[in-house]
mmCIF file of C-alpha atoms in Angstrom:
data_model
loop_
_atom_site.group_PDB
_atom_site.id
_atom_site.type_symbol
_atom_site.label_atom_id
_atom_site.label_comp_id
_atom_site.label_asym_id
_atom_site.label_seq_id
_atom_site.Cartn_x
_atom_site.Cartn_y
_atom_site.Cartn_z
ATOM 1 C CA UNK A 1 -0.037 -22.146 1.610
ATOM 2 C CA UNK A 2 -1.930 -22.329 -1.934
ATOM 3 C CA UNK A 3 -2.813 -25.537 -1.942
ATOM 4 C CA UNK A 4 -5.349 -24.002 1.004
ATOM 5 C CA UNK A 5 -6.479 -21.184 -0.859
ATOM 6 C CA UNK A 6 -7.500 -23.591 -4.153
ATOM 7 C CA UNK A 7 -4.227 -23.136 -5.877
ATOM 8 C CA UNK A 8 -2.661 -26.888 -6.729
ATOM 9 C CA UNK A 9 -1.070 -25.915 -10.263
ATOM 10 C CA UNK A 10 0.751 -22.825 -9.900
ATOM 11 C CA UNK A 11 2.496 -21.772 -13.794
ATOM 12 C CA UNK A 12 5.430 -19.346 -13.784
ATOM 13 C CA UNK A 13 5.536 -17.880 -17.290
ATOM 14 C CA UNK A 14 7.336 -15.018 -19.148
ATOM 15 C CA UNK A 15 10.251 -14.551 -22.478
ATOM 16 C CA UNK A 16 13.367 -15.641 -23.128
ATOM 17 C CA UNK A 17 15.376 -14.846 -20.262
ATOM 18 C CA UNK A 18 13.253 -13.219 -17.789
ATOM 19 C CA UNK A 19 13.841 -16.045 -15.024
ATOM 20 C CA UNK A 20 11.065 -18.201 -14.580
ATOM 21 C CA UNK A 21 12.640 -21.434 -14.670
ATOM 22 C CA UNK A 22 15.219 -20.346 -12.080
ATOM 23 C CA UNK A 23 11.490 -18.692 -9.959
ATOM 24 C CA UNK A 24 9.553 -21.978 -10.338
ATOM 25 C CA UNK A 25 12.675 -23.820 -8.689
ATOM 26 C CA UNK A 26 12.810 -21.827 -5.959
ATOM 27 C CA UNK A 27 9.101 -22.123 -5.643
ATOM 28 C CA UNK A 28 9.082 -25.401 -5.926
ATOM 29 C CA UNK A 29 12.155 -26.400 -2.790
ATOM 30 C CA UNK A 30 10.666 -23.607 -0.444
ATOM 31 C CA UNK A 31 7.270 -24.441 -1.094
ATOM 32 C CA UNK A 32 7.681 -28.278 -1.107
ATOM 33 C CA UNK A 33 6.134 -28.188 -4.469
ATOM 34 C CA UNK A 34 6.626 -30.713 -7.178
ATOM 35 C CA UNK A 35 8.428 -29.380 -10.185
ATOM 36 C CA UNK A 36 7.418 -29.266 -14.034
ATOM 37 C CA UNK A 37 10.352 -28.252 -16.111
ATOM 38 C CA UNK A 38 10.136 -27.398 -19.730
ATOM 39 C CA UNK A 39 12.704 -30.052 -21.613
ATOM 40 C CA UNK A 40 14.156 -27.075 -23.893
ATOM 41 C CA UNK A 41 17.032 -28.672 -24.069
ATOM 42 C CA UNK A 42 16.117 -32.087 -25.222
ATOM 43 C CA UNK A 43 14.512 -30.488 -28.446
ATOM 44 C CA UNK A 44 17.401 -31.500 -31.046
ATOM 45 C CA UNK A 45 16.023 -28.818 -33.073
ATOM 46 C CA UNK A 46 16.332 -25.807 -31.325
ATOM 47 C CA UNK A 47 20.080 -25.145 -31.751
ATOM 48 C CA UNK A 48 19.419 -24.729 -35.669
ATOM 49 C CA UNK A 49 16.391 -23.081 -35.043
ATOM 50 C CA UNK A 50 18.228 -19.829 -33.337
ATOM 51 C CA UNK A 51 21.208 -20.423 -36.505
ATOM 52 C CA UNK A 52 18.512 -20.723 -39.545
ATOM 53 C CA UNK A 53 14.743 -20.061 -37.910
ATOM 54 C CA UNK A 54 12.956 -20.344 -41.530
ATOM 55 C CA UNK A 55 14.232 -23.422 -42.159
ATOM 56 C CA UNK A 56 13.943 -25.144 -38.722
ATOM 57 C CA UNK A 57 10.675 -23.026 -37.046
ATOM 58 C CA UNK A 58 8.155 -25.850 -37.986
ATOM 59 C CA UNK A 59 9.979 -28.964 -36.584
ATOM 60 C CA UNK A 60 10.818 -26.728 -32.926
ATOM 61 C CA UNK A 61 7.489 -25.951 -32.463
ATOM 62 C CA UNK A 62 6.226 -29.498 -33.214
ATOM 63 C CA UNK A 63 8.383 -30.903 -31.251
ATOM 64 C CA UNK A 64 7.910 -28.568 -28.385
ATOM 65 C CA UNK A 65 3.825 -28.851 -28.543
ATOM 66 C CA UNK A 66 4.090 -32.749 -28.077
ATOM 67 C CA UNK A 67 6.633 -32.686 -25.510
ATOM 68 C CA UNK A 68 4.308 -30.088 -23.303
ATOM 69 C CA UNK A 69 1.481 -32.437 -23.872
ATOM 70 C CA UNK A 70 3.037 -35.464 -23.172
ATOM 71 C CA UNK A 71 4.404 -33.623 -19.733
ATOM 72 C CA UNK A 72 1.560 -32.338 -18.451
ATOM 73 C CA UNK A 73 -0.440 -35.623 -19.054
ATOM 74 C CA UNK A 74 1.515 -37.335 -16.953
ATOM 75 C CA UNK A 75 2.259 -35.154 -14.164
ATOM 76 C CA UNK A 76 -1.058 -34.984 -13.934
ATOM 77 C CA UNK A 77 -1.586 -38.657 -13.681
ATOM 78 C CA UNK A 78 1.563 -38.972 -11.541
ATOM 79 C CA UNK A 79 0.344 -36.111 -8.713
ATOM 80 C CA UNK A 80 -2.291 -35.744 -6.291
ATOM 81 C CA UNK A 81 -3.433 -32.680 -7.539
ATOM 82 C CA UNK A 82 -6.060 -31.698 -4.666
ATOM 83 C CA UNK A 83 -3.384 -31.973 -2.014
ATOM 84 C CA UNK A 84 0.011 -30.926 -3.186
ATOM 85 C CA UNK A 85 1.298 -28.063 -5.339
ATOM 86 C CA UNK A 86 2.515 -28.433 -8.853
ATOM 87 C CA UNK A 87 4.893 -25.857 -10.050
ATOM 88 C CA UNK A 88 5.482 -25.525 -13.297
ATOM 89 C CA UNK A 89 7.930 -23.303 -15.634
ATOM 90 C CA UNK A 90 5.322 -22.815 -18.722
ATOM 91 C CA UNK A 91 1.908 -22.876 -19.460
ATOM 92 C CA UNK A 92 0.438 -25.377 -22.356
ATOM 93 C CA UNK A 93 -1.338 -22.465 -23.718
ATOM 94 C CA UNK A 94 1.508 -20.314 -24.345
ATOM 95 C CA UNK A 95 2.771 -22.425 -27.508
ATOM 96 C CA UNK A 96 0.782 -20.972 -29.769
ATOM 97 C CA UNK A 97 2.801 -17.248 -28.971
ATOM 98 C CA UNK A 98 5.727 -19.165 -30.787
ATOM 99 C CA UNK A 99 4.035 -20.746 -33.527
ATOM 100 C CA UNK A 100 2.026 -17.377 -34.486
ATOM 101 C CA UNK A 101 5.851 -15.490 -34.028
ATOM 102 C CA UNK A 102 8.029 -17.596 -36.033
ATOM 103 C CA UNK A 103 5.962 -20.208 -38.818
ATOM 104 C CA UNK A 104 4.644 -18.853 -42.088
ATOM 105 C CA UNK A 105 0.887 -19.063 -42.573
ATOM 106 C CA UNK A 106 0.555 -22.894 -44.272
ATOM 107 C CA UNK A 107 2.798 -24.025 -41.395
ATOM 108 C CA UNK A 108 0.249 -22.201 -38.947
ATOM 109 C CA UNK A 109 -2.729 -23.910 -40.258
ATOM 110 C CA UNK A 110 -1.235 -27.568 -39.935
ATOM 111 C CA UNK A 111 0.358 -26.579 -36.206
ATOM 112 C CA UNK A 112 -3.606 -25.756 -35.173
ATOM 113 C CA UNK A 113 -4.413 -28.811 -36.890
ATOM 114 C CA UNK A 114 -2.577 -30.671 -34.417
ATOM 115 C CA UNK A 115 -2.827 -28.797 -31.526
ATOM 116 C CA UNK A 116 -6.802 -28.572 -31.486
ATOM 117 C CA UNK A 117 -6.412 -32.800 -31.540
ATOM 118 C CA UNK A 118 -4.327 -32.489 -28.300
ATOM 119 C CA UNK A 119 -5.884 -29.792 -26.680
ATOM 120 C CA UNK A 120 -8.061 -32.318 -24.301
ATOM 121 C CA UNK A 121 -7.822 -32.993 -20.795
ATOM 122 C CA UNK A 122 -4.549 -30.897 -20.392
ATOM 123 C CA UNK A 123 -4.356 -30.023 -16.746
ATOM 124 C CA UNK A 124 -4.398 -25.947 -16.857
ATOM 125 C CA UNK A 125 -2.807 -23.643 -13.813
ATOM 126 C CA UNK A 126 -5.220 -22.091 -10.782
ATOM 127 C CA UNK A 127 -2.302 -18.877 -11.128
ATOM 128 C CA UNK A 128 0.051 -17.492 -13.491
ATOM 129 C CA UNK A 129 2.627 -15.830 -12.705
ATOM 130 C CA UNK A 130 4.013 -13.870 -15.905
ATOM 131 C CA UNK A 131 7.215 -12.199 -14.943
ATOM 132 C CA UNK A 132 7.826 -8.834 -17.346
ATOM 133 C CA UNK A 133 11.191 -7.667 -18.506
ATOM 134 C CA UNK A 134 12.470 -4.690 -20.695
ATOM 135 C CA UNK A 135 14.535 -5.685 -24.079
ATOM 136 C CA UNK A 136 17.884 -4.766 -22.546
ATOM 137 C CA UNK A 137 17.206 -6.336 -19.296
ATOM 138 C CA UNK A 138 16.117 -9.606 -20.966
ATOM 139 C CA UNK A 139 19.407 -9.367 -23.284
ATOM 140 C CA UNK A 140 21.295 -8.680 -20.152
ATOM 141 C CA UNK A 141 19.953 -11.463 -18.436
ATOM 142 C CA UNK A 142 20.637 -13.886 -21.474
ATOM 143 C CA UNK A 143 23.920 -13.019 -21.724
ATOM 144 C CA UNK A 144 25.019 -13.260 -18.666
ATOM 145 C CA UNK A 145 23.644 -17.524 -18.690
ATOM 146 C CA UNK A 146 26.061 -17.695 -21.404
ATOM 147 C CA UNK A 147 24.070 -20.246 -23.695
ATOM 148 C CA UNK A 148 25.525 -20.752 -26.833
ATOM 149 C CA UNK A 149 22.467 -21.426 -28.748
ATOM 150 C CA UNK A 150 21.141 -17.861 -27.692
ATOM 151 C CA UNK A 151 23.854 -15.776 -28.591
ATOM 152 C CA UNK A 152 21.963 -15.000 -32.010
ATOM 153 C CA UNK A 153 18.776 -13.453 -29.795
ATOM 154 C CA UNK A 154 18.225 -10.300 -31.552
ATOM 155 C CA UNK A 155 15.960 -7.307 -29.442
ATOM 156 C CA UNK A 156 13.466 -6.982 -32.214
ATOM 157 C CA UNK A 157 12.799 -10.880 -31.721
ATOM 158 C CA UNK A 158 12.581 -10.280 -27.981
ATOM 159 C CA UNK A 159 10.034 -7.093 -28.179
ATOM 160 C CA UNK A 160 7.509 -8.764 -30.544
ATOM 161 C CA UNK A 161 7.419 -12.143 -28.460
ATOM 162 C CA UNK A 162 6.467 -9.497 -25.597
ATOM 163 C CA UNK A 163 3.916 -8.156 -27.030
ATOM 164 C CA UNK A 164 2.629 -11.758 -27.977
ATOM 165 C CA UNK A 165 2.713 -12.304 -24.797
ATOM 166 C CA UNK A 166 1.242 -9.309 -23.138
ATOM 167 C CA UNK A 167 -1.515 -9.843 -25.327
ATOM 168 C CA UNK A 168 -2.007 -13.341 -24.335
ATOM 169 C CA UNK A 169 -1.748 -12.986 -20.550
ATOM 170 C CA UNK A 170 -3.618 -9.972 -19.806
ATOM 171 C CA UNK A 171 -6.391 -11.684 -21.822
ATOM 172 C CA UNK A 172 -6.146 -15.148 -20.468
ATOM 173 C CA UNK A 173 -9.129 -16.914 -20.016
ATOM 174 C CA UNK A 174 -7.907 -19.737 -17.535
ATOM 175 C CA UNK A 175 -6.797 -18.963 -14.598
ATOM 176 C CA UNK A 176 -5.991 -15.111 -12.696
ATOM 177 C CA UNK A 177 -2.386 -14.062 -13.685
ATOM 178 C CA UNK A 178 -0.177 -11.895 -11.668
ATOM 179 C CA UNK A 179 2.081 -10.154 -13.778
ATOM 180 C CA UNK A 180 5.375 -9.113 -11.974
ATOM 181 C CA UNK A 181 8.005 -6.626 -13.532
ATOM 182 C CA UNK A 182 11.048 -7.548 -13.115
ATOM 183 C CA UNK A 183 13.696 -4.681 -14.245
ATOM 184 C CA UNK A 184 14.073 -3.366 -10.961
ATOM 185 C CA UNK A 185 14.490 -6.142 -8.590
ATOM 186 C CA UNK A 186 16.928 -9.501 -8.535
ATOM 187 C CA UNK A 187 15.207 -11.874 -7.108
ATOM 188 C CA UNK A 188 17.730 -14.209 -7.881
ATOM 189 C CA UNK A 189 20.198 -13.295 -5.931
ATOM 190 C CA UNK A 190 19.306 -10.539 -3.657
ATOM 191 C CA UNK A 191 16.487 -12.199 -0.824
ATOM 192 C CA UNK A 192 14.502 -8.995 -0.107
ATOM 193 C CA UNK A 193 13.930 -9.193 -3.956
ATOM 194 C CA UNK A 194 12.838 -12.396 -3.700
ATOM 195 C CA UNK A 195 10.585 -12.215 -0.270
ATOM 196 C CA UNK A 196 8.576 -9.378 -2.746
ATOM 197 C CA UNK A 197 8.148 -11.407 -5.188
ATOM 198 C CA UNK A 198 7.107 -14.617 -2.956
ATOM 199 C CA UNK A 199 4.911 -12.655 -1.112
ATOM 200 C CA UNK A 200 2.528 -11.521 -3.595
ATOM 201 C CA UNK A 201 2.289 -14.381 -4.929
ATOM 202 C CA UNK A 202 0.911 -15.969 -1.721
ATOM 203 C CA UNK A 203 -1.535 -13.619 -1.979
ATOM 204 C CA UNK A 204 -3.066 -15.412 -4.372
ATOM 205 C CA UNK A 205 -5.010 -12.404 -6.776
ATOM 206 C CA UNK A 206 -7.813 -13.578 -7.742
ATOM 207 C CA UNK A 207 -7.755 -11.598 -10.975
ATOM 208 C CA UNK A 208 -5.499 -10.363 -13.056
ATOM 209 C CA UNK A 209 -3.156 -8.040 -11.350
ATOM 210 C CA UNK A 210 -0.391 -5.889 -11.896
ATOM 211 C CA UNK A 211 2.569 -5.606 -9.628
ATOM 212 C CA UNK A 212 5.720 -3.468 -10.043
ATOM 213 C CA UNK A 213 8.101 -4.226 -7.094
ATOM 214 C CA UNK A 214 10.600 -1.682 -6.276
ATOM 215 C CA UNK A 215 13.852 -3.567 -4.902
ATOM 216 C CA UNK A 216 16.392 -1.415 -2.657
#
């Protein structure tokens, strides 16, 4: 279906909560796609990031830079990427939204130290999708997956990663991005939701584009 229209690396992006891991799944089995998941939980220092983030923000974002690169290399090495679809539950170029949001500026300057050395022949996507949330529906939504680590999520944190990321996406340089709101549909578990959300992405923008479903 993309793979035809020039689409073999399809990134599903968005905050903390909004669904896109749980979206590029369900991408990836209905679309017979192969399946990049972010390793969140393999970061051992993410838990004391969310209990003391001054103290642990540097070593988090490190640690999540190199385990993106290393990922990406090799799924890239490990796929045919000109005749099957690669889904994927982040975008490389995202990281940087984190570092800028939570390290102080000396931190920041030896982060882009290390990411500028990395930043070579990193596959990048053909379409982003960046699902949108309000605040409370993201805090719903994180509540309700019951992580323990998250429980500390605070709105302000939420609505300045947002606008990180609105900035980033409606200005990305890569790839077209649909942006999808999310607040008023379920595409989790209702299927009309889901067939809406499906849907336009097969369409396949090929700029950015806004789309604001309206679920019933």
């Amino acid at each position: 279906m993309l793979v035809e229209k020039g689409v073999h690396f399809l990134a599903i992006e968005g905050v903390i909560g909004v669904g896109k891991t749980t979206l590029a799944k369900i991408i990836s089995e209905r679309w017979k796609a192969m399946f990049i998941e972010e390793n969140f939980a393999e970061n051992p220092f993410l838990e004391k990031f969310y209990q003391n983030k001054a103290a642990y923000a540097f070593q988090t974002q490190l640690f999540f830079l190199l385990e993106r690169h290393k990922q990406l290399q090799n799924c890239a090495m490990q796929s045919d990427m000109f005749h099957e679809l690669l889904v994927s539950d982040y975008t490389y170029d995202k990281d940087p939204i984190f570092a800028a949001q939570n390290l102080t500026d000396s931190e920041f300057t030896m982060y882009e130290q290390v990411a500028m050395a990395l930043n070579k022949d990193i596959p990048r996507p053909d379409l982003v999708v960046y699902l949108q949330a309000s605040v409370p529906t993201l805090l719903n939504r994180i509540k309700g997956r019951g992580r323990a680590m998250e429980r500390t999520i605070e709105g302000s944190y939420l609505q300045s990663l947002m606008d990180r990321y609105d900035q980033h996406f409606w200005n990305y340089p890569y790839a077209p991005v649909l942006i999808i709101n999310t607040d008023n549909i379920d595409f989790v578990h209702n299927e009309s939701h889901l067939q809406l959300v499906l849907n336009a992405i097969a369409q396949c923008p090929r700029q950015t584009t806004y789309f604001v479903p309206e679920g019933k």
